Tab-separated table of C-alpha atoms in Angstrom:
chain	number	residue	atom	x	y	z
A	1	UNK	CA	77.259	136.994	92.283
A	2	UNK	CA	74.589	139.607	93.104
A	3	UNK	CA	72.819	139.238	96.455
A	4	UNK	CA	69.688	141.195	97.420
A	5	UNK	CA	69.555	140.096	101.071
A	6	UNK	CA	69.495	142.871	103.690
A	7	UNK	CA	71.945	142.912	106.602
A	8	UNK	CA	71.452	144.681	109.925
A	9	UNK	CA	73.780	144.574	112.921
A	10	UNK	CA	72.614	145.669	116.365
A	11	UNK	CA	74.726	145.846	119.515
A	12	UNK	CA	72.432	145.704	122.564
A	13	UNK	CA	72.257	144.598	126.204
A	14	UNK	CA	70.097	142.053	127.968
A	15	UNK	CA	69.420	141.630	131.681
A	16	UNK	CA	69.758	137.861	132.121
A	17	UNK	CA	70.717	137.955	135.813
A	18	UNK	CA	67.965	140.416	136.863
A	19	UNK	CA	70.726	142.741	137.980
A	20	UNK	CA	70.900	146.219	136.345
A	21	UNK	CA	74.497	146.425	137.542
A	22	UNK	CA	75.484	143.541	135.188
A	23	UNK	CA	73.906	143.652	131.735
A	24	UNK	CA	75.266	141.201	129.111
A	25	UNK	CA	76.241	142.735	125.772
A	26	UNK	CA	75.008	140.949	122.597
A	27	UNK	CA	75.414	141.385	118.862
A	28	UNK	CA	72.303	140.672	116.788
A	29	UNK	CA	72.651	139.831	113.078
A	30	UNK	CA	69.493	140.180	110.986
A	31	UNK	CA	69.268	138.992	107.375
A	32	UNK	CA	65.869	139.234	105.649
A	33	UNK	CA	64.107	139.470	109.027
A	34	UNK	CA	65.816	136.273	110.304
A	35	UNK	CA	67.960	136.773	113.405
A	36	UNK	CA	71.055	135.242	115.005
A	37	UNK	CA	72.467	136.492	118.288
A	38	UNK	CA	75.987	136.268	119.727
A	39	UNK	CA	76.846	136.792	123.373
A	40	UNK	CA	80.019	138.900	123.422
A	41	UNK	CA	80.866	137.877	127.008
A	42	UNK	CA	81.211	141.533	127.998
A	43	UNK	CA	79.203	143.341	130.678
A	44	UNK	CA	78.051	146.860	131.522
A	45	UNK	CA	75.539	148.688	133.733
A	46	UNK	CA	72.148	150.160	132.862
A	47	UNK	CA	73.203	153.744	133.583
A	48	UNK	CA	76.389	153.470	131.395
A	49	UNK	CA	74.712	152.040	128.287
A	50	UNK	CA	73.433	154.179	125.398
A	51	UNK	CA	70.699	152.206	123.552
A	52	UNK	CA	70.696	154.552	120.551
A	53	UNK	CA	74.444	154.300	119.894
A	54	UNK	CA	74.886	150.744	121.135
A	55	UNK	CA	77.944	151.843	123.047
A	56	UNK	CA	79.068	152.845	126.555
A	57	UNK	CA	78.892	156.507	127.488
A	58	UNK	CA	81.810	158.499	128.871
A	59	UNK	CA	85.529	158.758	128.132
A	60	UNK	CA	86.999	156.576	130.844
A	61	UNK	CA	89.745	154.088	129.949
A	62	UNK	CA	87.311	151.200	130.464
A	63	UNK	CA	84.667	152.828	128.256
A	64	UNK	CA	87.169	153.509	125.449
A	65	UNK	CA	88.533	149.916	125.528
A	66	UNK	CA	85.076	148.329	125.505
A	67	UNK	CA	83.770	150.625	122.747
A	68	UNK	CA	86.872	149.861	120.682
A	69	UNK	CA	86.175	146.132	121.099
A	70	UNK	CA	82.523	146.604	120.023
A	71	UNK	CA	83.675	148.537	116.924
A	72	UNK	CA	85.995	145.629	116.068
A	73	UNK	CA	83.133	143.110	116.476
A	74	UNK	CA	80.952	145.201	114.155
A	75	UNK	CA	83.694	145.264	111.498
A	76	UNK	CA	84.351	141.519	111.828
A	77	UNK	CA	80.669	140.732	111.252
A	78	UNK	CA	80.744	142.912	108.118
A	79	UNK	CA	83.924	141.096	106.997
A	80	UNK	CA	82.259	137.690	107.539
A	81	UNK	CA	79.341	138.863	105.370
A	82	UNK	CA	81.767	140.101	102.696
A	83	UNK	CA	83.665	136.742	102.667
A	84	UNK	CA	80.459	134.750	102.214
A	85	UNK	CA	79.406	137.029	99.358
A	86	UNK	CA	82.767	136.657	97.566
A	87	UNK	CA	82.604	132.874	97.937
A	88	UNK	CA	79.094	132.738	96.479
A	89	UNK	CA	77.652	131.226	99.660
A	90	UNK	CA	74.013	131.500	100.729
A	91	UNK	CA	73.750	134.526	103.031
A	92	UNK	CA	71.838	133.880	106.255
A	93	UNK	CA	72.141	135.274	109.759
A	94	UNK	CA	73.288	131.859	111.011
A	95	UNK	CA	75.905	131.584	108.239
A	96	UNK	CA	77.375	134.985	109.162
A	97	UNK	CA	77.364	134.044	112.861
A	98	UNK	CA	79.115	130.725	112.119
A	99	UNK	CA	81.784	132.475	110.016
A	100	UNK	CA	82.318	135.105	112.735
A	101	UNK	CA	82.756	132.403	115.396
A	102	UNK	CA	84.935	130.237	113.153
A	103	UNK	CA	82.409	127.391	113.213
A	104	UNK	CA	81.445	127.179	109.539
A	105	UNK	CA	82.577	124.517	107.058
A	106	UNK	CA	85.559	126.613	105.961
A	107	UNK	CA	87.058	126.502	109.455
A	108	UNK	CA	88.235	122.913	109.723
A	109	UNK	CA	90.887	122.231	112.337
A	110	UNK	CA	94.012	120.077	112.344
A	111	UNK	CA	92.412	117.656	114.808
A	112	UNK	CA	89.349	117.267	112.583
A	113	UNK	CA	91.638	116.465	109.640
A	114	UNK	CA	93.594	113.855	111.642
A	115	UNK	CA	90.379	112.251	112.936
A	116	UNK	CA	88.897	112.141	109.422
A	117	UNK	CA	92.082	110.645	107.961
A	118	UNK	CA	92.454	107.972	110.660
A	119	UNK	CA	88.760	107.025	110.500
A	120	UNK	CA	88.624	106.691	106.706
A	121	UNK	CA	92.042	105.045	106.288
A	122	UNK	CA	91.830	102.539	109.169
A	123	UNK	CA	90.139	99.963	106.918
A	124	UNK	CA	92.496	100.664	103.973
A	125	UNK	CA	95.973	100.950	105.499
A	126	UNK	CA	97.719	98.123	107.338
A	127	UNK	CA	97.654	98.137	111.181
A	128	UNK	CA	101.420	98.770	111.254
A	129	UNK	CA	101.021	101.830	109.017
A	130	UNK	CA	98.124	103.160	111.111
A	131	UNK	CA	100.259	102.693	114.228
A	132	UNK	CA	102.791	105.111	112.698
A	133	UNK	CA	100.060	107.669	111.956
A	134	UNK	CA	98.902	107.478	115.593
A	135	UNK	CA	102.503	108.127	116.653
A	136	UNK	CA	102.647	111.236	114.422
A	137	UNK	CA	99.343	112.397	115.909
A	138	UNK	CA	100.786	112.138	119.449
A	139	UNK	CA	103.836	114.220	118.461
A	140	UNK	CA	101.583	116.867	116.859
A	141	UNK	CA	99.486	117.076	120.033
A	142	UNK	CA	102.636	117.509	122.154
A	143	UNK	CA	103.971	120.161	119.764
A	144	UNK	CA	100.724	122.148	119.891
A	145	UNK	CA	100.654	121.957	123.673
A	146	UNK	CA	104.355	122.666	124.331
A	147	UNK	CA	105.156	125.225	121.627
A	148	UNK	CA	101.854	126.745	120.514
A	149	UNK	CA	100.191	126.585	123.958
A	150	UNK	CA	96.931	125.312	122.485
A	151	UNK	CA	95.195	121.996	121.811
A	152	UNK	CA	94.178	122.646	118.195
A	153	UNK	CA	94.570	125.098	115.308
A	154	UNK	CA	92.598	125.918	112.167
A	155	UNK	CA	93.930	124.345	108.972
A	156	UNK	CA	94.371	127.833	107.498
A	157	UNK	CA	97.002	128.418	110.182
A	158	UNK	CA	99.180	125.643	108.732
A	159	UNK	CA	102.034	127.347	106.936
A	160	UNK	CA	105.715	126.880	106.125
A	161	UNK	CA	106.694	128.254	109.551
A	162	UNK	CA	104.514	125.631	111.298
A	163	UNK	CA	106.227	122.820	109.336
A	164	UNK	CA	109.750	124.079	110.092
A	165	UNK	CA	108.915	124.581	113.786
A	166	UNK	CA	107.457	121.065	113.994
A	167	UNK	CA	110.596	119.623	112.359
A	168	UNK	CA	112.801	121.432	114.886
A	169	UNK	CA	110.611	120.197	117.754
A	170	UNK	CA	110.944	116.573	116.591
A	171	UNK	CA	114.719	116.837	116.273
A	172	UNK	CA	115.117	118.324	119.755
A	173	UNK	CA	112.406	116.341	121.560
A	174	UNK	CA	113.598	114.648	124.737
A	175	UNK	CA	111.072	112.404	126.529
A	176	UNK	CA	110.853	112.244	130.323
A	177	UNK	CA	111.724	108.532	130.266
A	178	UNK	CA	115.020	107.840	128.430
A	179	UNK	CA	114.333	106.110	125.123
A	180	UNK	CA	115.307	106.227	121.479
A	181	UNK	CA	114.343	109.573	119.923
A	182	UNK	CA	113.762	110.634	116.303
A	183	UNK	CA	116.675	110.331	113.913
A	184	UNK	CA	116.762	112.462	110.758
A	185	UNK	CA	114.817	109.838	108.788
A	186	UNK	CA	112.382	109.332	111.681
A	187	UNK	CA	111.695	113.081	111.700
A	188	UNK	CA	111.186	113.052	107.923
A	189	UNK	CA	108.732	110.119	108.238
A	190	UNK	CA	106.559	112.100	110.679
A	191	UNK	CA	106.595	115.087	108.299
A	192	UNK	CA	105.831	112.807	105.343
A	193	UNK	CA	102.739	111.506	107.154
A	194	UNK	CA	101.645	115.074	107.996
A	195	UNK	CA	102.197	115.982	104.320
A	196	UNK	CA	99.916	113.127	103.193
A	197	UNK	CA	97.171	114.289	105.572
A	198	UNK	CA	97.544	117.888	104.348
A	199	UNK	CA	97.303	116.666	100.719
A	200	UNK	CA	94.025	114.996	101.701
A	201	UNK	CA	92.781	118.330	103.109
A	202	UNK	CA	93.674	120.078	99.824
A	203	UNK	CA	91.783	117.413	97.815
A	204	UNK	CA	88.759	117.800	100.108
A	205	UNK	CA	89.012	121.593	99.584
A	206	UNK	CA	89.436	122.120	103.321
A	207	UNK	CA	92.644	123.998	102.504
A	208	UNK	CA	93.020	126.487	99.623
A	209	UNK	CA	96.744	125.754	99.098
A	210	UNK	CA	99.397	123.240	100.149
A	211	UNK	CA	101.746	124.594	102.874
A	212	UNK	CA	104.277	121.874	101.919
A	213	UNK	CA	104.669	123.346	98.413
A	214	UNK	CA	108.070	124.912	99.197
A	215	UNK	CA	109.181	122.307	101.730
A	216	UNK	CA	111.431	119.406	100.713
A	217	UNK	CA	111.830	116.193	102.705
A	218	UNK	CA	115.509	115.258	103.121
A	219	UNK	CA	116.045	111.564	103.829
A	220	UNK	CA	119.571	110.302	104.484
A	221	UNK	CA	120.644	107.161	102.654
A	222	UNK	CA	121.702	104.492	105.134
A	223	UNK	CA	123.518	101.271	104.324
A	224	UNK	CA	121.342	98.248	104.958
A	225	UNK	CA	122.697	95.947	107.681
A	226	UNK	CA	123.102	92.357	106.470
A	227	UNK	CA	125.109	89.269	107.433
A	228	UNK	CA	128.016	88.112	105.297
A	229	UNK	CA	128.421	84.471	104.280
A	230	UNK	CA	130.853	83.918	107.171
A	231	UNK	CA	128.542	85.562	109.707
A	232	UNK	CA	125.531	83.614	108.445
A	233	UNK	CA	127.451	80.357	108.917
A	234	UNK	CA	128.439	81.424	112.446
A	235	UNK	CA	124.752	81.769	113.371
A	236	UNK	CA	123.901	78.425	111.747
A	237	UNK	CA	126.700	76.581	113.581
A	238	UNK	CA	125.886	78.019	117.024
A	239	UNK	CA	123.333	76.115	119.099
A	240	UNK	CA	121.513	77.416	122.173
A	241	UNK	CA	120.273	75.482	125.202
A	242	UNK	CA	117.358	77.853	125.794
A	243	UNK	CA	114.370	76.783	123.655
A	244	UNK	CA	113.347	80.390	123.069
A	245	UNK	CA	116.743	81.349	121.662
A	246	UNK	CA	116.845	78.276	119.427
A	247	UNK	CA	113.389	79.056	118.028
A	248	UNK	CA	114.328	82.689	117.341
A	249	UNK	CA	117.539	81.546	115.629
A	250	UNK	CA	115.603	79.116	113.400
A	251	UNK	CA	112.921	81.657	112.441
A	252	UNK	CA	115.634	84.243	111.699
A	253	UNK	CA	117.550	81.784	109.482
A	254	UNK	CA	114.309	80.816	107.739
A	255	UNK	CA	113.850	84.481	106.830
A	256	UNK	CA	117.486	84.647	105.650
A	257	UNK	CA	116.763	81.858	103.158
A	258	UNK	CA	113.293	83.007	102.035
A	259	UNK	CA	113.482	86.822	102.254
A	260	UNK	CA	110.146	87.026	104.076
A	261	UNK	CA	109.579	89.878	106.549
A	262	UNK	CA	108.647	89.327	110.198
A	263	UNK	CA	104.879	89.668	109.739
A	264	UNK	CA	104.894	87.469	106.617
A	265	UNK	CA	106.751	84.668	108.456
A	266	UNK	CA	104.461	85.037	111.469
A	267	UNK	CA	101.322	84.631	109.341
A	268	UNK	CA	102.615	81.663	107.284
A	269	UNK	CA	100.381	78.572	107.391
A	270	UNK	CA	101.105	74.952	106.490
A	271	UNK	CA	98.827	75.072	103.436
A	272	UNK	CA	100.968	77.847	101.921
A	273	UNK	CA	103.808	75.377	101.289
A	274	UNK	CA	102.860	73.795	97.957
A	275	UNK	CA	104.417	71.912	95.039
A	276	UNK	CA	105.566	74.324	92.349
A	277	UNK	CA	105.674	73.889	88.571
A	278	UNK	CA	109.164	72.392	88.890
A	279	UNK	CA	108.006	69.648	91.273
A	280	UNK	CA	109.760	71.266	94.263
A	281	UNK	CA	108.268	72.908	97.331
A	282	UNK	CA	107.378	76.587	97.077
A	283	UNK	CA	105.852	79.151	99.421
A	284	UNK	CA	102.816	80.933	98.004
A	285	UNK	CA	101.880	84.008	100.032
A	286	UNK	CA	101.049	87.720	99.868
A	287	UNK	CA	103.117	90.493	101.420
A	288	UNK	CA	101.177	92.115	104.239
A	289	UNK	CA	102.799	95.488	103.513
A	290	UNK	CA	101.977	95.792	99.798
A	291	UNK	CA	99.461	92.960	99.217
A	292	UNK	CA	101.837	91.829	96.457
A	293	UNK	CA	101.727	88.098	95.612
A	294	UNK	CA	105.012	86.296	96.322
A	295	UNK	CA	106.105	82.819	95.164
A	296	UNK	CA	109.365	81.574	96.656
A	297	UNK	CA	111.093	78.238	95.852
A	298	UNK	CA	112.246	76.714	99.151
A	299	UNK	CA	116.002	76.328	99.560
A	300	UNK	CA	117.247	73.201	101.331
A	301	UNK	CA	118.109	74.990	104.582
A	302	UNK	CA	114.636	76.566	104.752
A	303	UNK	CA	113.067	73.108	104.187
A	304	UNK	CA	115.059	71.632	107.076
A	305	UNK	CA	113.753	74.318	109.455
A	306	UNK	CA	110.151	73.578	108.408
A	307	UNK	CA	110.739	69.838	108.984
A	308	UNK	CA	112.173	70.552	112.440
A	309	UNK	CA	108.817	71.985	113.570
A	310	UNK	CA	106.580	69.691	111.524
A	311	UNK	CA	105.254	67.808	114.572
A	312	UNK	CA	105.027	70.751	116.984
A	313	UNK	CA	101.702	70.352	118.852
A	314	UNK	CA	101.110	74.074	119.389
A	315	UNK	CA	101.644	74.814	115.701
A	316	UNK	CA	99.215	72.056	114.685
A	317	UNK	CA	96.489	73.745	116.736
A	318	UNK	CA	97.131	77.198	115.260
A	319	UNK	CA	97.978	75.817	111.771
A	320	UNK	CA	100.972	78.175	111.690
A	321	UNK	CA	104.178	77.036	109.972
A	322	UNK	CA	106.753	78.246	112.520
A	323	UNK	CA	106.839	79.363	116.192
A	324	UNK	CA	107.145	83.147	115.953
A	325	UNK	CA	107.279	85.326	119.075
A	326	UNK	CA	106.373	89.027	119.211
A	327	UNK	CA	108.608	91.336	117.175
A	328	UNK	CA	109.926	92.986	120.346
A	329	UNK	CA	110.803	89.648	121.961
A	330	UNK	CA	112.437	88.305	118.790
A	331	UNK	CA	114.658	91.377	118.419
A	332	UNK	CA	115.600	91.202	122.102
A	333	UNK	CA	116.648	87.526	121.768
A	334	UNK	CA	118.328	88.205	118.438
A	335	UNK	CA	120.695	90.786	119.944
A	336	UNK	CA	121.948	88.102	122.368
A	337	UNK	CA	122.281	85.522	119.561
A	338	UNK	CA	124.258	87.860	117.286
A	339	UNK	CA	126.552	88.962	120.124
A	340	UNK	CA	127.129	85.345	121.226
A	341	UNK	CA	128.213	84.492	117.674
A	342	UNK	CA	130.861	87.233	117.833
A	343	UNK	CA	129.102	89.438	115.287
A	344	UNK	CA	129.255	93.143	116.095
A	345	UNK	CA	126.386	94.536	114.073
A	346	UNK	CA	123.152	96.230	115.084
A	347	UNK	CA	121.032	93.421	113.675
A	348	UNK	CA	117.239	93.184	113.849
A	349	UNK	CA	114.875	90.599	112.385
A	350	UNK	CA	114.680	92.708	109.206
A	351	UNK	CA	118.415	92.077	108.759
A	352	UNK	CA	117.407	88.590	107.579
A	353	UNK	CA	115.527	90.053	104.605
A	354	UNK	CA	118.569	92.153	103.672
A	355	UNK	CA	120.793	89.072	104.054
A	356	UNK	CA	118.588	87.120	101.651
A	357	UNK	CA	118.773	89.938	99.093
A	358	UNK	CA	122.539	90.374	99.299
A	359	UNK	CA	124.457	87.348	100.625
A	360	UNK	CA	122.072	84.563	99.565
A	361	UNK	CA	120.856	85.769	96.146
A	362	UNK	CA	122.625	88.756	94.529
A	363	UNK	CA	126.093	87.643	95.688
A	364	UNK	CA	125.498	84.248	94.095
A	365	UNK	CA	124.604	85.650	90.693
A	366	UNK	CA	120.797	85.664	90.920
A	367	UNK	CA	119.565	88.439	88.553
A	368	UNK	CA	118.224	91.519	90.297
A	369	UNK	CA	114.884	91.177	88.478
A	370	UNK	CA	114.414	87.714	90.012
A	371	UNK	CA	115.422	88.973	93.471
A	372	UNK	CA	112.882	91.785	93.143
A	373	UNK	CA	110.156	89.226	92.411
A	374	UNK	CA	111.187	87.022	95.352
A	375	UNK	CA	111.150	90.000	97.732
A	376	UNK	CA	107.743	91.126	96.506
A	377	UNK	CA	108.964	94.600	95.577
A	378	UNK	CA	106.623	96.639	93.405
A	379	UNK	CA	109.551	98.681	91.978
A	380	UNK	CA	112.976	97.492	90.825
A	381	UNK	CA	114.525	100.665	92.278
A	382	UNK	CA	113.708	99.353	95.772
A	383	UNK	CA	115.741	96.203	95.114
A	384	UNK	CA	118.623	98.273	93.723
A	385	UNK	CA	119.176	99.642	97.237
A	386	UNK	CA	120.539	96.217	98.201
A	387	UNK	CA	122.663	95.982	95.079
A	388	UNK	CA	124.523	99.191	95.979
A	389	UNK	CA	126.169	97.678	99.047
A	390	UNK	CA	127.625	94.671	97.280
A	391	UNK	CA	131.191	95.889	96.774
A	392	UNK	CA	132.454	92.319	96.782
A	393	UNK	CA	130.103	91.417	93.925
A	394	UNK	CA	131.159	94.516	91.964
A	395	UNK	CA	134.820	93.534	92.479
A	396	UNK	CA	134.160	89.972	91.298
A	397	UNK	CA	132.288	91.179	88.206
A	398	UNK	CA	135.095	93.594	87.295
A	399	UNK	CA	137.704	90.860	87.834
A	400	UNK	CA	135.755	88.611	85.457
A	401	UNK	CA	135.671	91.457	82.905
A	402	UNK	CA	139.434	91.945	83.249
A	403	UNK	CA	140.031	88.234	82.571
A	404	UNK	CA	137.837	88.370	79.467
A	405	UNK	CA	139.667	91.447	78.141
A	406	UNK	CA	143.049	89.818	78.893
A	407	UNK	CA	142.086	86.682	76.953
A	408	UNK	CA	140.743	88.794	74.113
A	409	UNK	CA	144.079	90.679	73.851
A	410	UNK	CA	145.999	87.374	73.797
A	411	UNK	CA	143.881	86.099	70.924
A	412	UNK	CA	144.395	89.318	68.984
A	413	UNK	CA	148.204	89.154	69.442
A	414	UNK	CA	148.405	85.474	68.478
A	415	UNK	CA	146.403	85.976	65.298
A	416	UNK	CA	148.539	85.984	62.059
A	417	UNK	CA	149.172	89.509	60.680
A	418	UNK	CA	147.183	90.382	57.613
A	419	UNK	CA	148.966	91.376	54.388
A	420	UNK	CA	147.590	93.859	51.908
């Protein structure tokens, strides 16, 4: 694109302190008689400065260093002008100044991207998901401070090296207060969230290319913890004197027999238990995580738990179905309950959902498509994760096949031989 604008660059001094011993050096950019000035934060004296050359006189080490810096500034201003021309931007003195200082629209920073993402997505993503993004933001801030010795970087500085260094930082991070640190999958989750924010920057044209192009996330497949039929019965048959423990046990078992997650059980109301098309009680709700509609026929054991808390005064006021504590408190109580029952597994409340998928449904012959519907999964492949761990079910199915083949062979041998 041809541009007829005229560019002039002048390096000059100004006495802003009324002290000829300390003149401030400026760069003036003029485009079509419109000016923009930049203080270079360098100083000289009246007797050293040459107005005609716009440089310091003499050959001292200080003079050579300062003149070299002023030459570099001059070249950078020319480069900023050249970049704007090649990009087809409107050429003004202010535009060249902004590009030189890194303050134009093409100089977005990582912090600006994070702020934009969190502001625009806060009303779209679930609070739990946003909480994870805030956690990733905190780790990025620590990484920039500890390893890059800065508080922010330009998006153009995001490259493959930055991603690899951030991954290494997450894996080796040790907080001052002892607590659980990032596992492999936890590290990958932080990088996945950074990748999504970077993809947003590419779509907004804040970044010319995706630095994650050659980077591959490597999640490790972990077996889902669930309770076996024997372990589930152990929990059911154990009673607790403490009201809190008994309530946690009941809510956990309710989840084992409905497949609902913690937040979905917590938000359940009385009016969501309705009569289904078969004349039996069903739960009609929506998954908080995916907004997927879920309809679950109530099993007898789940009904009994609802009846147990039918006349609870506190629940009548809140209109909630069951007494559900905070997730942290429930998991704390649950560890005691599981240990008391003689079960040595690292169980959390989410274990109930896995138990429903494996022990309660798939192990008892419920088709995987039906289980997927009950769990509110949007993809069947998600449900297949639970099916992989059911070695017992695989063994039973193969045993059934063996019996069928054995009977088939017997019939073939007992059949009368054909004559030709």
